[in-house]
mmCIF file of C-alpha atoms in Angstrom:
data_model
loop_
_atom_site.group_PDB
_atom_site.id
_atom_site.type_symbol
_atom_site.label_atom_id
_atom_site.label_comp_id
_atom_site.label_asym_id
_atom_site.label_seq_id
_atom_site.Cartn_x
_atom_site.Cartn_y
_atom_site.Cartn_z
ATOM 1 C CA MET O 953 181.633 24.259 14.534
ATOM 2 C CA SER O 954 181.737 27.720 11.890
ATOM 3 C CA VAL O 955 179.250 30.533 12.684
ATOM 4 C CA ALA O 956 177.564 29.380 9.522
ATOM 5 C CA ALA O 957 176.875 26.005 10.693
ATOM 6 C CA LYS O 958 176.280 27.100 14.041
ATOM 7 C CA LYS O 959 172.642 30.224 12.844
ATOM 8 C CA ALA O 960 171.665 27.023 9.943
ATOM 9 C CA LEU O 961 171.554 24.253 13.376
ATOM 10 C CA CYS O 962 169.264 27.344 15.150
ATOM 11 C CA ALA O 963 167.262 27.816 12.459
ATOM 12 C CA ALA O 964 166.455 24.536 12.007
ATOM 13 C CA LEU O 965 165.334 24.041 15.634
ATOM 14 C CA LEU O 966 163.936 27.097 15.902
ATOM 15 C CA LEU O 967 161.807 27.393 12.695
ATOM 16 C CA PRO O 968 159.156 24.811 13.629
ATOM 17 C CA LEU O 969 158.782 26.357 16.923
ATOM 18 C CA CYS O 970 157.506 29.241 15.216
ATOM 19 C CA ALA O 971 155.091 27.644 12.690
ATOM 20 C CA ALA O 972 153.820 26.796 15.739
ATOM 21 C CA VAL O 973 153.111 30.272 17.438
ATOM 22 C CA PRO O 974 149.381 30.663 16.367
ATOM 23 C CA PRO O 975 148.542 34.401 14.160
ATOM 24 C CA ALA O 976 148.196 37.138 15.664
ATOM 25 C CA LEU O 977 144.292 39.071 17.634
ATOM 26 C CA ALA O 978 142.552 41.652 18.453
ATOM 27 C CA LEU O 979 145.324 43.362 21.210
ATOM 28 C CA CYS O 980 143.600 44.462 23.846
ATOM 29 C CA LEU O 981 145.984 46.705 25.298
ATOM 30 C CA ASP O 982 143.447 49.535 26.525
ATOM 31 C CA GLY O 983 141.911 46.910 29.527
ATOM 32 C CA ARG O 984 138.425 46.279 27.849
ATOM 33 C CA ALA O 985 136.679 43.096 28.753
ATOM 34 C CA PRO O 986 132.881 43.731 28.282
ATOM 35 C CA GLN O 987 130.699 42.051 30.381
ATOM 36 C CA VAL O 988 127.945 39.677 28.090
ATOM 37 C CA ALA O 989 124.769 41.840 29.647
ATOM 38 C CA GLN O 990 126.883 45.706 28.201
ATOM 39 C CA GLU O 991 127.952 43.919 25.147
ATOM 40 C CA ALA O 992 124.344 42.638 24.303
ATOM 41 C CA ALA O 993 122.582 45.923 24.965
ATOM 42 C CA ALA O 994 124.957 47.727 22.950
ATOM 43 C CA ALA O 995 124.745 45.596 20.297
ATOM 44 C CA SER O 996 122.593 45.910 16.307
ATOM 45 C CA GLY O 997 123.006 42.355 16.893
ATOM 46 C CA VAL O 998 123.945 38.582 18.549
ATOM 47 C CA VAL O 999 123.933 36.743 15.755
ATOM 48 C CA VAL O 1000 125.199 32.645 15.611
ATOM 49 C CA ALA O 1001 126.221 32.452 12.408
ATOM 50 C CA GLU O 1002 128.822 30.455 9.549
ATOM 51 C CA VAL O 1003 131.027 31.659 8.005
ATOM 52 C CA THR O 1004 129.911 31.250 3.998
ATOM 53 C CA GLN O 1005 132.827 33.097 2.608
ATOM 54 C CA ALA O 1006 136.251 35.316 3.151
ATOM 55 C CA GLU O 1007 137.944 37.829 0.173
ATOM 56 C CA LEU O 1008 140.456 40.165 1.359
ATOM 57 C CA LEU O 1009 140.117 44.098 0.927
ATOM 58 C CA ARG O 1010 142.909 45.922 -0.764
ATOM 59 C CA GLU O 1011 141.852 48.787 -0.721
ATOM 60 C CA ASP O 1012 144.696 51.324 0.382
ATOM 61 C CA PRO O 1013 147.213 51.266 -2.302
ATOM 62 C CA ALA O 1014 149.639 52.362 0.468
ATOM 63 C CA ASP O 1015 149.288 49.552 3.045
ATOM 64 C CA PRO O 1016 152.172 47.462 3.098
ATOM 65 C CA ASP O 1017 150.522 44.644 3.137
ATOM 66 C CA GLY O 1018 148.261 45.222 0.219
ATOM 67 C CA ILE O 1019 145.218 43.363 3.154
ATOM 68 C CA THR O 1020 143.397 46.115 4.238
ATOM 69 C CA ALA O 1021 140.098 44.258 5.704
ATOM 70 C CA THR O 1022 138.663 40.687 4.902
ATOM 71 C CA LEU O 1023 134.944 40.845 3.789
ATOM 72 C CA TYR O 1024 133.174 38.182 5.979
ATOM 73 C CA VAL O 1025 130.038 36.833 4.191
ATOM 74 C CA LEU O 1026 128.027 35.196 6.838
ATOM 75 C CA LYS O 1027 124.752 32.995 6.906
ATOM 76 C CA VAL O 1028 122.965 33.704 9.848
ATOM 77 C CA LEU O 1029 121.746 30.399 11.972
ATOM 78 C CA ARG O 1030 120.357 32.063 14.446
ATOM 79 C CA THR O 1031 119.099 35.408 16.419
ATOM 80 C CA VAL O 1032 119.939 36.140 19.134
ATOM 81 C CA ARG O 1033 119.044 40.149 20.212
ATOM 82 C CA GLY O 1034 117.825 41.886 17.623
ATOM 83 C CA ALA O 1035 117.151 42.143 13.538
ATOM 84 C CA PRO O 1036 120.203 41.128 11.018
ATOM 85 C CA PRO O 1037 120.070 40.600 7.748
ATOM 86 C CA PRO O 1038 120.103 36.923 6.922
ATOM 87 C CA GLY O 1039 122.333 37.446 4.516
ATOM 88 C CA LEU O 1040 125.518 39.677 6.702
ATOM 89 C CA ALA O 1041 128.915 40.922 5.820
ATOM 90 C CA LEU O 1042 131.010 41.512 8.591
ATOM 91 C CA TYR O 1043 134.093 43.992 7.895
ATOM 92 C CA SER O 1044 137.573 42.883 9.520
ATOM 93 C CA GLU O 1045 140.082 45.595 9.701
ATOM 94 C CA ASN O 1046 143.613 44.481 8.864
ATOM 95 C CA THR O 1047 145.156 45.661 12.418
ATOM 96 C CA SER O 1048 145.894 44.153 15.656
ATOM 97 C CA ALA O 1049 141.708 44.590 16.233
ATOM 98 C CA ARG O 1050 140.733 42.623 13.743
ATOM 99 C CA PHE O 1051 138.836 39.211 14.594
ATOM 100 C CA PRO O 1052 139.515 36.529 12.318
ATOM 101 C CA MET O 1053 137.548 34.075 11.018
ATOM 102 C CA GLU O 1054 137.851 30.120 9.238
ATOM 103 C CA VAL O 1055 135.058 30.076 6.901
ATOM 104 C CA GLY O 1056 133.103 27.005 7.615
ATOM 105 C CA GLY O 1057 133.690 28.558 11.087
ATOM 106 C CA ARG O 1058 129.887 29.026 13.233
ATOM 107 C CA TYR O 1059 130.445 31.876 15.703
ATOM 108 C CA LEU O 1060 128.850 33.223 18.781
ATOM 109 C CA LEU O 1061 129.186 37.473 16.620
ATOM 110 C CA PHE O 1062 128.015 40.999 19.010
ATOM 111 C CA LEU O 1063 126.557 43.269 15.955
ATOM 112 C CA SER O 1064 128.331 46.375 15.536
ATOM 113 C CA ARG O 1065 128.528 48.551 12.910
ATOM 114 C CA ASP O 1066 131.119 51.398 11.849
ATOM 115 C CA ARG O 1067 130.990 55.082 10.443
ATOM 116 C CA ASN O 1068 129.996 53.391 7.210
ATOM 117 C CA TYR O 1069 127.456 50.905 8.792
ATOM 118 C CA ARG O 1070 129.425 48.202 8.121
ATOM 119 C CA TYR O 1071 129.520 45.413 10.574
ATOM 120 C CA PHE O 1072 132.351 44.579 12.883
ATOM 121 C CA VAL O 1073 133.080 42.689 15.618
ATOM 122 C CA ASP O 1074 134.786 44.038 18.459
ATOM 123 C CA ALA O 1075 137.938 41.703 19.129
ATOM 124 C CA CYS O 1076 138.131 42.744 22.751
ATOM 125 C CA GLY O 1077 134.605 41.248 23.689
ATOM 126 C CA ASN O 1078 132.474 38.149 24.376
ATOM 127 C CA SER O 1079 132.305 37.281 20.603
ATOM 128 C CA GLY O 1080 133.757 33.712 19.289
ATOM 129 C CA LEU O 1081 133.858 30.658 18.436
ATOM 130 C CA LEU O 1082 130.855 28.899 19.157
ATOM 131 C CA SER O 1083 132.315 25.594 20.439
ATOM 132 C CA GLN O 1084 133.953 28.434 22.744
ATOM 133 C CA ARG O 1085 131.336 30.661 23.411
ATOM 134 C CA GLN O 1086 128.622 28.076 25.132
ATOM 135 C CA GLU O 1087 128.276 29.786 28.909
ATOM 136 C CA VAL O 1088 128.070 33.616 26.729
ATOM 137 C CA LEU O 1089 125.467 31.885 24.699
ATOM 138 C CA LYS O 1090 123.540 30.485 27.869
ATOM 139 C CA THR O 1091 123.823 33.797 29.895
ATOM 140 C CA LEU O 1092 122.237 35.120 26.871
ATOM 141 C CA ASP O 1093 119.432 32.583 26.580
ATOM 142 C CA ASP O 1094 118.988 33.855 30.766
ATOM 143 C CA PRO O 1095 115.874 36.685 30.790
ATOM 144 C CA LYS O 1096 116.658 37.399 34.192
ATOM 145 C CA SER O 1097 121.133 38.149 33.004
ATOM 146 C CA LEU O 1098 119.681 40.677 30.702
ATOM 147 C CA PRO O 1099 118.316 44.372 31.102
#
């Protein structure tokens, strides 16, 4: 078998495997894994929300990928803590710390604000798909477990 044929065979076998790998989410190298109570106390608010829109932002022409962040428009379904506005926009930088979400998805979100007063989510925290965060929600609903 020729070298070119071997490379083609290798590519044909590996390409489907690469497609099956999910996109990278947050890269949490600093060991942070906040407790639910700790993150809830520090958060600007905690909500259950549905993503209604996602807008790719191109804020820096020098960015090699062209997309610097995603602005998610959220419909707040339930306020768990705090008093965030009912129409909420969440900013997610296009870095290893991004918090990717899908339009139509429902999420439990621990909200923070950056120096520009934009809401964001700590991807190393307890936020996530609502279907995968039911135990976290139960903890938040138990008054004995929070300060």
